[in-house]
mmCIF file with all atom_site columns, C-alpha atoms and ligand atoms in Angstrom:
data_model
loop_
_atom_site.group_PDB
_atom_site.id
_atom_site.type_symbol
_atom_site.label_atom_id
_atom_site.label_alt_id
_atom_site.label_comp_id
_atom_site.label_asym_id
_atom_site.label_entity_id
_atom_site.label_seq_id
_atom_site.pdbx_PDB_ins_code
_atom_site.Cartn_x
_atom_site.Cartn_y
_atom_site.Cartn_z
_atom_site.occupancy
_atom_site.B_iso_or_equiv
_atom_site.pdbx_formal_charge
_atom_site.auth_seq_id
_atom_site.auth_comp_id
_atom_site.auth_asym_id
_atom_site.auth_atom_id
_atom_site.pdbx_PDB_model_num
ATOM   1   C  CA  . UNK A 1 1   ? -214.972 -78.116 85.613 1.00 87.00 ? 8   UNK A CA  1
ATOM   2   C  CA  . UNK A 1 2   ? -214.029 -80.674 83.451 1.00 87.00 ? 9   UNK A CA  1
ATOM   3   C  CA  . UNK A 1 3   ? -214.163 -78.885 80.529 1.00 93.00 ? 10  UNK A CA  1
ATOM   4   C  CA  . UNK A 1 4   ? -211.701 -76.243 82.325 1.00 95.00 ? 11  UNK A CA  1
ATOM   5   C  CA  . UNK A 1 5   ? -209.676 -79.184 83.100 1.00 96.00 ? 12  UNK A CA  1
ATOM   6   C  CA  . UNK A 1 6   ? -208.619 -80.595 79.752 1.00 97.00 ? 13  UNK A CA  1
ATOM   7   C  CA  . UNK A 1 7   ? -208.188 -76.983 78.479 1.00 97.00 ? 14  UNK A CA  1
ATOM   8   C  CA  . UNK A 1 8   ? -205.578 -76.561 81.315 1.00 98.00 ? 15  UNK A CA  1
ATOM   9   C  CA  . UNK A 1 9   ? -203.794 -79.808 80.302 1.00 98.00 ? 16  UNK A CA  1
ATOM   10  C  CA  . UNK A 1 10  ? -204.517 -79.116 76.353 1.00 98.00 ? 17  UNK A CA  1
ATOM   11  C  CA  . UNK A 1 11  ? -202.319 -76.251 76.962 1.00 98.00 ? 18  UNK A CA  1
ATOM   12  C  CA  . UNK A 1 12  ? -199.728 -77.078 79.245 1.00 98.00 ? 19  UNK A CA  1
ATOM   13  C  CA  . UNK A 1 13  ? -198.813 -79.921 76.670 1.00 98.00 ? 20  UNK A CA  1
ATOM   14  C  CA  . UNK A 1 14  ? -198.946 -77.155 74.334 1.00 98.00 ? 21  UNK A CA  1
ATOM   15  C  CA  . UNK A 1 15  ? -196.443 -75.162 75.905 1.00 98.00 ? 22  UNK A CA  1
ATOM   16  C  CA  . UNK A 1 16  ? -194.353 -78.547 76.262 1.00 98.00 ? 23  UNK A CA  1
ATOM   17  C  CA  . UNK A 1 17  ? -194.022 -79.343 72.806 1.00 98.00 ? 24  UNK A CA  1
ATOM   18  C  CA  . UNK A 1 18  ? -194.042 -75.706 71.268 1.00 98.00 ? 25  UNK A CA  1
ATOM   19  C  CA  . UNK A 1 19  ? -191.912 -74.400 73.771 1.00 98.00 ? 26  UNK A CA  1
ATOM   20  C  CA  . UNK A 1 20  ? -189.268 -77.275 73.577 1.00 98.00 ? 27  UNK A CA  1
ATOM   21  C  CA  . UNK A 1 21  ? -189.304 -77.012 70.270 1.00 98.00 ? 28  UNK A CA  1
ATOM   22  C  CA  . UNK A 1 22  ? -188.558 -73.200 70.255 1.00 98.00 ? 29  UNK A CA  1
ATOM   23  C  CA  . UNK A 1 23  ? -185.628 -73.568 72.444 1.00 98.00 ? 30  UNK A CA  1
ATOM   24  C  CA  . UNK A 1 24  ? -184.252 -76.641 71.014 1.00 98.00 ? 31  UNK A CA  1
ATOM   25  C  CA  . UNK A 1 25  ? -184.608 -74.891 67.578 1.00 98.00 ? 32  UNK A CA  1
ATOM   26  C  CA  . UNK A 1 26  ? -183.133 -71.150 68.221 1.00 98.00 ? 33  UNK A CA  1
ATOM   27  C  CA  . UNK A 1 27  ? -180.864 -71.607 71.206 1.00 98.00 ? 34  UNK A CA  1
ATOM   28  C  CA  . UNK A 1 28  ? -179.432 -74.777 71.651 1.00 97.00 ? 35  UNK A CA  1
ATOM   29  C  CA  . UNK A 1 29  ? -178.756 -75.609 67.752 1.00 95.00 ? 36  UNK A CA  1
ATOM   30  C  CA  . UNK A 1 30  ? -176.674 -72.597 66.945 1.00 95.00 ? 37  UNK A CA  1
ATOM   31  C  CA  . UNK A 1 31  ? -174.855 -72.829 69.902 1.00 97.00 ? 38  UNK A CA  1
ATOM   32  C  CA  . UNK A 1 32  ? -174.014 -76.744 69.522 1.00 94.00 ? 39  UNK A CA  1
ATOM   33  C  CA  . UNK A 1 33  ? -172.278 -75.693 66.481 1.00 89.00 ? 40  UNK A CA  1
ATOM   34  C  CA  . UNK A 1 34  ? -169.544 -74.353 69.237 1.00 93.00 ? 41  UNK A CA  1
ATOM   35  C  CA  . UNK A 1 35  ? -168.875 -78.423 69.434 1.00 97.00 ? 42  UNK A CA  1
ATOM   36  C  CA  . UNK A 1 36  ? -166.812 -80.796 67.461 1.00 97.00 ? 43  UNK A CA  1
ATOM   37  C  CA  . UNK A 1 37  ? -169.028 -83.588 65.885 1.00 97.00 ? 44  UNK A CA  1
ATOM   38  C  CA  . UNK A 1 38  ? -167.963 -86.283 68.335 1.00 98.00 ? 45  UNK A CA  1
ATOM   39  C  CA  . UNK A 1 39  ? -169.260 -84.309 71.516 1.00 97.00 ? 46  UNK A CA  1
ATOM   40  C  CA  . UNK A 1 40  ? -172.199 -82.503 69.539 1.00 98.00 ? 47  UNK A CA  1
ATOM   41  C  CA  . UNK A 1 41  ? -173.983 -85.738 68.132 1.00 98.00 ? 48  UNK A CA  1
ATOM   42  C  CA  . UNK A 1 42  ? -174.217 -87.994 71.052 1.00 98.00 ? 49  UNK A CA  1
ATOM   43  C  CA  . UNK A 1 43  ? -174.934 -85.127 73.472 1.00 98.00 ? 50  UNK A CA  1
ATOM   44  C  CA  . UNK A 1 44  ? -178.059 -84.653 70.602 1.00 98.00 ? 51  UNK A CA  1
ATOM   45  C  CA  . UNK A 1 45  ? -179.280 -87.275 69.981 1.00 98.00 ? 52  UNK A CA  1
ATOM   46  C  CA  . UNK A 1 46  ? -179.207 -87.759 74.427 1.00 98.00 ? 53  UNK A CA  1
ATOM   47  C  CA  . UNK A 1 47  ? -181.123 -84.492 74.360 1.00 98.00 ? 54  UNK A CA  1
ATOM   48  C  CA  . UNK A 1 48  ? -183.334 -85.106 71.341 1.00 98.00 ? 55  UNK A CA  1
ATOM   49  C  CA  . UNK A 1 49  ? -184.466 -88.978 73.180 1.00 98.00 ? 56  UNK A CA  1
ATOM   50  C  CA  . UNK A 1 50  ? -185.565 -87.669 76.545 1.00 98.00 ? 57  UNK A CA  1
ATOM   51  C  CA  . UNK A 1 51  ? -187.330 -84.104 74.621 1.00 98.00 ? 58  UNK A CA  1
ATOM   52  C  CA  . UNK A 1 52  ? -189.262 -87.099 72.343 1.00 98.00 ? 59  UNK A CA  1
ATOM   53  C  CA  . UNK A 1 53  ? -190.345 -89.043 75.749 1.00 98.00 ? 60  UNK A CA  1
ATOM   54  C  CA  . UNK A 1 54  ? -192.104 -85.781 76.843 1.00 98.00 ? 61  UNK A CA  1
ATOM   55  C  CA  . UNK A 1 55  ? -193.519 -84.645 73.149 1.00 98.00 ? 62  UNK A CA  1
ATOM   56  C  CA  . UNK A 1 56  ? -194.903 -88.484 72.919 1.00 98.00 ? 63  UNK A CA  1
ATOM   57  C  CA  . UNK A 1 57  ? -196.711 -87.870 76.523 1.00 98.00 ? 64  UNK A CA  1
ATOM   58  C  CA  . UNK A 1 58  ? -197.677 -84.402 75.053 1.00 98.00 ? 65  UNK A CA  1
ATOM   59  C  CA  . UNK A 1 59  ? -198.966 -85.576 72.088 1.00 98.00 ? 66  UNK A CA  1
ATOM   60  C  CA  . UNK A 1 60  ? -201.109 -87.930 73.447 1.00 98.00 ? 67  UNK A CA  1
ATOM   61  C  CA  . UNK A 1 61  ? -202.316 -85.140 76.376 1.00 98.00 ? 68  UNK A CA  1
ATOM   62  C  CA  . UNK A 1 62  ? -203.107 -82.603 73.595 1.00 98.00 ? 69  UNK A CA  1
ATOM   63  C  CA  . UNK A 1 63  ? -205.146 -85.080 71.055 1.00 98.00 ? 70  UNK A CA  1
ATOM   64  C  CA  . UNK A 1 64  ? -206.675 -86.404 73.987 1.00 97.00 ? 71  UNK A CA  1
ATOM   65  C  CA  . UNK A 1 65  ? -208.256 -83.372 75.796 1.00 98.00 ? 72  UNK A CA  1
ATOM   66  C  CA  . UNK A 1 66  ? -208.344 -81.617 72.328 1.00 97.00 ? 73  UNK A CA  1
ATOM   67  C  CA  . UNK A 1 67  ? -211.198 -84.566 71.368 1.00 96.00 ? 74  UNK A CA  1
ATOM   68  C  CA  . UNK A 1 68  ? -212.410 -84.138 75.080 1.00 96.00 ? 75  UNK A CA  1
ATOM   69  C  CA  . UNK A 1 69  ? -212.854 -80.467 74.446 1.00 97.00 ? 76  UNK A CA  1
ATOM   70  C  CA  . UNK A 1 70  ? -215.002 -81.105 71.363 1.00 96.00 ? 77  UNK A CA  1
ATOM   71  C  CA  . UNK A 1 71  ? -216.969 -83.432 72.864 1.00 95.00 ? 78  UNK A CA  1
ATOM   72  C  CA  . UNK A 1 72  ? -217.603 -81.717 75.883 1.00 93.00 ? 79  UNK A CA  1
ATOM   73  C  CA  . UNK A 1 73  ? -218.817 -78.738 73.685 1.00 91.00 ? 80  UNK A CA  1
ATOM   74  C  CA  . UNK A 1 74  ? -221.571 -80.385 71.634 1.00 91.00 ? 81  UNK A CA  1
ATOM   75  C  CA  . UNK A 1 75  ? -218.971 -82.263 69.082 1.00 93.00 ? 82  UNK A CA  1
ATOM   76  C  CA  . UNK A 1 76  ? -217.438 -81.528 65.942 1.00 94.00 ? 83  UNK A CA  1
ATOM   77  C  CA  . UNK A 1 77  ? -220.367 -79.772 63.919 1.00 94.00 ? 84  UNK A CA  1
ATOM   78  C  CA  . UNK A 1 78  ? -220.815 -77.351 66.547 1.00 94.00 ? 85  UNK A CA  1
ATOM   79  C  CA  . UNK A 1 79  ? -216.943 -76.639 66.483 1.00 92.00 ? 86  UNK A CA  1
ATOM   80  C  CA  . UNK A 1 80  ? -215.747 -72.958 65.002 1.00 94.00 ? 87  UNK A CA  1
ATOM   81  C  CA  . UNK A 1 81  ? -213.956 -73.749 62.105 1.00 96.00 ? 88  UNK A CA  1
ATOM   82  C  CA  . UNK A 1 82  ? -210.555 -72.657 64.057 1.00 97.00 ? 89  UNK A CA  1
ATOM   83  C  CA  . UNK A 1 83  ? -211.265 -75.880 65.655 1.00 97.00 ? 90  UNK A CA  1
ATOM   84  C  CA  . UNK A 1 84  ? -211.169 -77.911 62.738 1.00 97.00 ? 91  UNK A CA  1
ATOM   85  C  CA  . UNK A 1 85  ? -208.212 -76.327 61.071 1.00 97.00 ? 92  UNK A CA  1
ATOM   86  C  CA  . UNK A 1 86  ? -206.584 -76.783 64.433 1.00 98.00 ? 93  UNK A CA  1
ATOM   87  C  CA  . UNK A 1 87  ? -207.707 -80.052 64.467 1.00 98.00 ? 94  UNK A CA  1
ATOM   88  C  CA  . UNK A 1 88  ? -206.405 -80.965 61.044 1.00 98.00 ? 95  UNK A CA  1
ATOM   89  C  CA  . UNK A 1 89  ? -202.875 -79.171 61.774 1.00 98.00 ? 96  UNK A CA  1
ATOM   90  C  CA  . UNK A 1 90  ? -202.258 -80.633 65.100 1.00 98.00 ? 97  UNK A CA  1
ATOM   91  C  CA  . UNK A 1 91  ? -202.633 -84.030 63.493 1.00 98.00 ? 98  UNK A CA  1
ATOM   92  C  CA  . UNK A 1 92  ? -200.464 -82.967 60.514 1.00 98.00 ? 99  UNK A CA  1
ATOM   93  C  CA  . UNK A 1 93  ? -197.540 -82.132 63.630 1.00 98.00 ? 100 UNK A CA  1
ATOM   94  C  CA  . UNK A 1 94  ? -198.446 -85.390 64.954 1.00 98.00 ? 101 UNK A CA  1
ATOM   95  C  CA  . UNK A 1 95  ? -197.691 -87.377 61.885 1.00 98.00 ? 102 UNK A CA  1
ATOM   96  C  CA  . UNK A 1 96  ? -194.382 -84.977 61.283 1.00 98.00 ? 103 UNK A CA  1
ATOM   97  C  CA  . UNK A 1 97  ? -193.395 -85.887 65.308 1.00 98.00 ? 104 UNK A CA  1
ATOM   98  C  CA  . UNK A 1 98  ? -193.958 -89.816 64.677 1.00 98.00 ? 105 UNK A CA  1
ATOM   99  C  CA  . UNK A 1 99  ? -192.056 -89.878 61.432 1.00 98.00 ? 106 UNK A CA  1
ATOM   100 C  CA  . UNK A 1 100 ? -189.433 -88.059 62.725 1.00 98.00 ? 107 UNK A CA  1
ATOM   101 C  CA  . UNK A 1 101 ? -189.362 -90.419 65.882 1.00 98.00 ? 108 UNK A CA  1
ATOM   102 C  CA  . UNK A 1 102 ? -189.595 -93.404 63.815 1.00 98.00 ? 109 UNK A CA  1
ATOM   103 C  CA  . UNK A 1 103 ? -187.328 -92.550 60.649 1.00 98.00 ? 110 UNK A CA  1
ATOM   104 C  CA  . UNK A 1 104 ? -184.465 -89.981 61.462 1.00 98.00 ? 111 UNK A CA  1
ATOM   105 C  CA  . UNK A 1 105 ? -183.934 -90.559 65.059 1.00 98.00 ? 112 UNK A CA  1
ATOM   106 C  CA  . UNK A 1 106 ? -183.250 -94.212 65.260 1.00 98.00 ? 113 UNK A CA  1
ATOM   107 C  CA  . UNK A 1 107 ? -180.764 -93.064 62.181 1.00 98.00 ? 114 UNK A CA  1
ATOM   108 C  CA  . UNK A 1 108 ? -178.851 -90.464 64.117 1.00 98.00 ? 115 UNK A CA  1
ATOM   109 C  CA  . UNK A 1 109 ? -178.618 -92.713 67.092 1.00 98.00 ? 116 UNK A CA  1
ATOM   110 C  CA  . UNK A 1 110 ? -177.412 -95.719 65.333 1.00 98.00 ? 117 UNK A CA  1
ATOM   111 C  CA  . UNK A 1 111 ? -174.902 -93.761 63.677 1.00 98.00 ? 118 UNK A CA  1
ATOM   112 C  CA  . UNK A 1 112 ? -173.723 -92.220 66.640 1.00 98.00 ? 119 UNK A CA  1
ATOM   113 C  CA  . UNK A 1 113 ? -172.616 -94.928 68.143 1.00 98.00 ? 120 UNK A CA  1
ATOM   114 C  CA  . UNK A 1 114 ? -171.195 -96.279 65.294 1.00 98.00 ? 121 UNK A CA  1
ATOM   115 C  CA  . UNK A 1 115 ? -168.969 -92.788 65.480 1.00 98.00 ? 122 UNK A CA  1
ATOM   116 C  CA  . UNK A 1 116 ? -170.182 -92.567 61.610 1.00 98.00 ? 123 UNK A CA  1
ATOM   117 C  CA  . UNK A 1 117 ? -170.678 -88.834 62.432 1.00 98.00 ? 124 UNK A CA  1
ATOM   118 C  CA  . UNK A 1 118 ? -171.201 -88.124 58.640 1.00 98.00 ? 125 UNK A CA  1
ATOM   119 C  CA  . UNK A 1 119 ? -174.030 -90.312 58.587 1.00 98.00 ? 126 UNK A CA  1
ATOM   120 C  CA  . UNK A 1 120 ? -175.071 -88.851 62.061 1.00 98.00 ? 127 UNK A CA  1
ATOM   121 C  CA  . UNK A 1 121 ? -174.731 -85.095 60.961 1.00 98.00 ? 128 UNK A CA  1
ATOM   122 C  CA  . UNK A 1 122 ? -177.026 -85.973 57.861 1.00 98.00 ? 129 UNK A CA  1
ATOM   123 C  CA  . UNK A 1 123 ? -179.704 -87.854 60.196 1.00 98.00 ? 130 UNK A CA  1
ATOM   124 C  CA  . UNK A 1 124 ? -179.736 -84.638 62.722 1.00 98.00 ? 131 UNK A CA  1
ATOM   125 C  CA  . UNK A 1 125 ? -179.982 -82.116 59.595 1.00 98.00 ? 132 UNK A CA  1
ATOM   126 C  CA  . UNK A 1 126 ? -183.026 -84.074 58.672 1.00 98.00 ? 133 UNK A CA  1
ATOM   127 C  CA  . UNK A 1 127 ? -184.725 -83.865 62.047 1.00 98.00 ? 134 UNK A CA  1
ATOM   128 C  CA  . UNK A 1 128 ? -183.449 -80.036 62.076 1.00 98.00 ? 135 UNK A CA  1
ATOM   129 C  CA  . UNK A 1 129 ? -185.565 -79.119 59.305 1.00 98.00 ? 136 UNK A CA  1
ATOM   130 C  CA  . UNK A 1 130 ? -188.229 -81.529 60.580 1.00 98.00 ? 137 UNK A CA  1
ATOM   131 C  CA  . UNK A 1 131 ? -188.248 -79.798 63.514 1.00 98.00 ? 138 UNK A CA  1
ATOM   132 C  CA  . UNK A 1 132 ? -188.449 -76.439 61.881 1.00 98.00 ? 139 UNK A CA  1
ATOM   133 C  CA  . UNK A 1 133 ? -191.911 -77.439 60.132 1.00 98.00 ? 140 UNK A CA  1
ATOM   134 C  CA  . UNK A 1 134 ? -193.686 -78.507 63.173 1.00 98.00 ? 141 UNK A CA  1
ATOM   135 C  CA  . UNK A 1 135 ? -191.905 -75.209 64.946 1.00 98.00 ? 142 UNK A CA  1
ATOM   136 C  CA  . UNK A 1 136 ? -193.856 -73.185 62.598 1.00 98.00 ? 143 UNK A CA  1
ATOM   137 C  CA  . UNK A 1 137 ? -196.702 -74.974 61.978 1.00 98.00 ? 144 UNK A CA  1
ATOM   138 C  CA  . UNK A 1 138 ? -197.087 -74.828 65.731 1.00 98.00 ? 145 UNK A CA  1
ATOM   139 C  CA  . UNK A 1 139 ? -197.191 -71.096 65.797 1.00 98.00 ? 146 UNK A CA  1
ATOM   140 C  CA  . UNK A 1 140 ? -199.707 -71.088 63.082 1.00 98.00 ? 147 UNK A CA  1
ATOM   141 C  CA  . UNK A 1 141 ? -202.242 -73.467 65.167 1.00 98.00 ? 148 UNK A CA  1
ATOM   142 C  CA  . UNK A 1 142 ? -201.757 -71.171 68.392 1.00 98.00 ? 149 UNK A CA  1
ATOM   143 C  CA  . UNK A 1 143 ? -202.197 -68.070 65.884 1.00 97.00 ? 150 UNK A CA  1
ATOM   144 C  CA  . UNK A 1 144 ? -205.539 -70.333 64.954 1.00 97.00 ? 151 UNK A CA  1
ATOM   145 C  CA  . UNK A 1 145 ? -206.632 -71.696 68.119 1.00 97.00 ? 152 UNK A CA  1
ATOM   146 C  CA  . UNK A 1 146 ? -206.410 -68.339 69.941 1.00 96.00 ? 153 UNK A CA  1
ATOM   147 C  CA  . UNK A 1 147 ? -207.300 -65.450 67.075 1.00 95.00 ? 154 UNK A CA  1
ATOM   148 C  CA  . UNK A 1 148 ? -210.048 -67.891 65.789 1.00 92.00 ? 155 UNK A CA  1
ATOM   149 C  CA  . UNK A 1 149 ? -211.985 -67.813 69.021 1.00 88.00 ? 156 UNK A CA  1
ATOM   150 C  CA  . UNK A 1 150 ? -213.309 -64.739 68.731 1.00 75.00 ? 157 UNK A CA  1
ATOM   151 C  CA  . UNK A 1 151 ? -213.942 -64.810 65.149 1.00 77.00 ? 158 UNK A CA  1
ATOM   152 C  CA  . UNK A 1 152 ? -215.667 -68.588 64.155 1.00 59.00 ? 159 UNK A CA  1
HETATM 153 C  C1  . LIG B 2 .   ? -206.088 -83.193 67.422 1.00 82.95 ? 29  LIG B C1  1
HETATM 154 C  C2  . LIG B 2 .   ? -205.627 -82.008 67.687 1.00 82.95 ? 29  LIG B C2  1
HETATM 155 C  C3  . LIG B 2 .   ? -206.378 -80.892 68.406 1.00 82.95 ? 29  LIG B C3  1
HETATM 156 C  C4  . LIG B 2 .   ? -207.708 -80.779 68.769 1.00 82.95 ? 29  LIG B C4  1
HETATM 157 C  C5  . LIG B 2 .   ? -208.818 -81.791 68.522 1.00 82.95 ? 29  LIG B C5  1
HETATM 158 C  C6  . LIG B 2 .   ? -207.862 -79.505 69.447 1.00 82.95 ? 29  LIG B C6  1
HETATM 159 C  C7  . LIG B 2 .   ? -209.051 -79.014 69.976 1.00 82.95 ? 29  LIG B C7  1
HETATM 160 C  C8  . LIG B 2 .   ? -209.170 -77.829 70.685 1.00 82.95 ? 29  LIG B C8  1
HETATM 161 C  C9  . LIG B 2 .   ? -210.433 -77.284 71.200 1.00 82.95 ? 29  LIG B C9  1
HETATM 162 C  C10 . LIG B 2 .   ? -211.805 -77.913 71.008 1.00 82.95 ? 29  LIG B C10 1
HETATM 163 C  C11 . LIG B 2 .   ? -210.146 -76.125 71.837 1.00 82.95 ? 29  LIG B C11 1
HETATM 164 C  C12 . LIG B 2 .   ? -211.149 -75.147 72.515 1.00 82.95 ? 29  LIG B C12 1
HETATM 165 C  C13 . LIG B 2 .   ? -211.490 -74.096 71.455 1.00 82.95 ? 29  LIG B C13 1
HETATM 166 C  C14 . LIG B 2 .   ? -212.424 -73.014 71.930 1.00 82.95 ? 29  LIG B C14 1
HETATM 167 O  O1  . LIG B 2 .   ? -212.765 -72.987 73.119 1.00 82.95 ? 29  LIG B O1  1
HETATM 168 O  O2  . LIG B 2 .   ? -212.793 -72.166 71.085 1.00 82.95 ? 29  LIG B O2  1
HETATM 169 C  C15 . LIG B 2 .   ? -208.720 -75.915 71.765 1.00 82.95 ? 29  LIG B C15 1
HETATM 170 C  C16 . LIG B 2 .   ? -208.034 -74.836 72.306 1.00 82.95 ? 29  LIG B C16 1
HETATM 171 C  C17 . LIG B 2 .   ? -206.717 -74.538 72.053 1.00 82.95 ? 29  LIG B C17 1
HETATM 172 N  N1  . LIG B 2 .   ? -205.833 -75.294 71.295 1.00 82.95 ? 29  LIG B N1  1
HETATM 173 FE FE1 . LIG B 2 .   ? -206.226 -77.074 70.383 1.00 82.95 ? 29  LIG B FE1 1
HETATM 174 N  N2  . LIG B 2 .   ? -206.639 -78.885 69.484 1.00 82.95 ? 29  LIG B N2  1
HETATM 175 C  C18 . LIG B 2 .   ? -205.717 -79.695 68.866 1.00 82.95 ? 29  LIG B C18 1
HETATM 176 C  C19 . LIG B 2 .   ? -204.373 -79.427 68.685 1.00 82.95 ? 29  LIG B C19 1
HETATM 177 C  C20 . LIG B 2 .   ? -203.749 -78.261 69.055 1.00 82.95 ? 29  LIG B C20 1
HETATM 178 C  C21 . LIG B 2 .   ? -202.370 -77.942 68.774 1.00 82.95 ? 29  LIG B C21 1
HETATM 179 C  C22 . LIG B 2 .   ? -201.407 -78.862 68.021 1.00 82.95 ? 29  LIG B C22 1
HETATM 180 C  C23 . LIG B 2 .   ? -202.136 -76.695 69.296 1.00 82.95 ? 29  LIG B C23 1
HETATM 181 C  C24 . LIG B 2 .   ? -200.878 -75.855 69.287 1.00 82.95 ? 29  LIG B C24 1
HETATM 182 C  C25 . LIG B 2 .   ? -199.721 -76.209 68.777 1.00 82.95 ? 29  LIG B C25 1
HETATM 183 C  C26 . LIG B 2 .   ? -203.349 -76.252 69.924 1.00 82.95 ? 29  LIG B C26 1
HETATM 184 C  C27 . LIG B 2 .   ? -203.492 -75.041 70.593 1.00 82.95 ? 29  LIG B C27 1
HETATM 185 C  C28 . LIG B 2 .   ? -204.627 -74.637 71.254 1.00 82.95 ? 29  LIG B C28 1
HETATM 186 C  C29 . LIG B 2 .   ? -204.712 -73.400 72.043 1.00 82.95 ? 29  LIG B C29 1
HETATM 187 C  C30 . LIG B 2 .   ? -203.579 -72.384 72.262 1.00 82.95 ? 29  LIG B C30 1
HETATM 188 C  C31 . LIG B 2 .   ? -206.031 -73.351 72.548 1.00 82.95 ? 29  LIG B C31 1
HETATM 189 C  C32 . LIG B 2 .   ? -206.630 -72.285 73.494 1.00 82.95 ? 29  LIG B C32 1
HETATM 190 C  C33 . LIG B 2 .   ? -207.408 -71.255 72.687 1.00 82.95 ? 29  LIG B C33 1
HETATM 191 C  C34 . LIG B 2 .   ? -208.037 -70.221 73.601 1.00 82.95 ? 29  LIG B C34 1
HETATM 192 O  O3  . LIG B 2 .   ? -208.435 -70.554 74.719 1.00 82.95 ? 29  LIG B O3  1
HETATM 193 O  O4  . LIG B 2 .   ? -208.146 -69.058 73.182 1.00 82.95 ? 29  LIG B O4  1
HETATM 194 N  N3  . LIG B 2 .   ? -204.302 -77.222 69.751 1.00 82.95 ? 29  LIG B N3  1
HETATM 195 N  N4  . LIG B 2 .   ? -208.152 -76.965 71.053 1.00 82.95 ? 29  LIG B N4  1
#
């Protein structure tokens, strides 16, 4: 039961952080461009804070019941080796998220409300591409975790 529990909340954080990033990615960038610079970087860097509140608390939830997981299943050198790639990519996103939370964003905000929307627009292109990586390196760890199963 508790083993079926942390996979439930391993991937409902999942979907979280994948899925937000999806959206923010392909639907909400291209159509922001539809905004001048002065309503499109605050109302991003808004929308970027509370989305990193919630990848944060999924981050945590899916290192947390990933390690339960492992444990729960007679540890790491029992683990199929999709496990350990996943394990090794989901810490690579991890990194990418805190960087990206620690570097870029504080940038884009600052500049923001400095109305420096040069500055801004260069902060939110580097969290764009940032964003991009962890997108697809994402997809690759579901593409891992779930075609793996059957085969390590
Ligand atoms: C420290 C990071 C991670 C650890 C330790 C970890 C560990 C695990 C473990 C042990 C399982 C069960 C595997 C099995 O039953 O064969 C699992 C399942 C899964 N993980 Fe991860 N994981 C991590 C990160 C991620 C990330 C970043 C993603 C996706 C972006 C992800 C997606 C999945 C999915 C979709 C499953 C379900 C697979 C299935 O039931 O077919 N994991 N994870």
């Amino acid at each position: 039961m508790i083993i079926a529990v942390a996979g439930f909340v391993h991937l409902l954080a999942v979907v979280v952080w994948v899925g937000g990033m999806f959206f923010a990615h392909m639907a909400l960038r291209p159509s922001l461009a539809l905004l001048e610079p002065p309503l499109r970087l605050p109302l991003m860097a808004a929308t970027l804070g509370r989305f990193f509140g919630w990848v944060a608390a999924a981050v945590a939830a899916i290192v947390g019941s990933g390690w339960g997981l492992i444990a729960g299943t007679g540890g790491m050198a029992a683990a199929g080796l999709h496990v350990h790639l996943m394990t090794v990519l989901g810490l690579v996103m991890a990194a990418v998220f805190v960087f990206i939370r620690v570097v870029p964003y504080p940038r884009l905000v600052a500049a923001a409300a400095r109305q420096d929307w040069p500055r801004a627009a260069a902060a939110l292109a580097t969290i764009r591409r940032l964003v991009a990586l962890n997108l697809a390196l994402g997809l690759v760890t579901i593409g891992v975790a779930v075609l793996g199963r059957g085969t390590t």
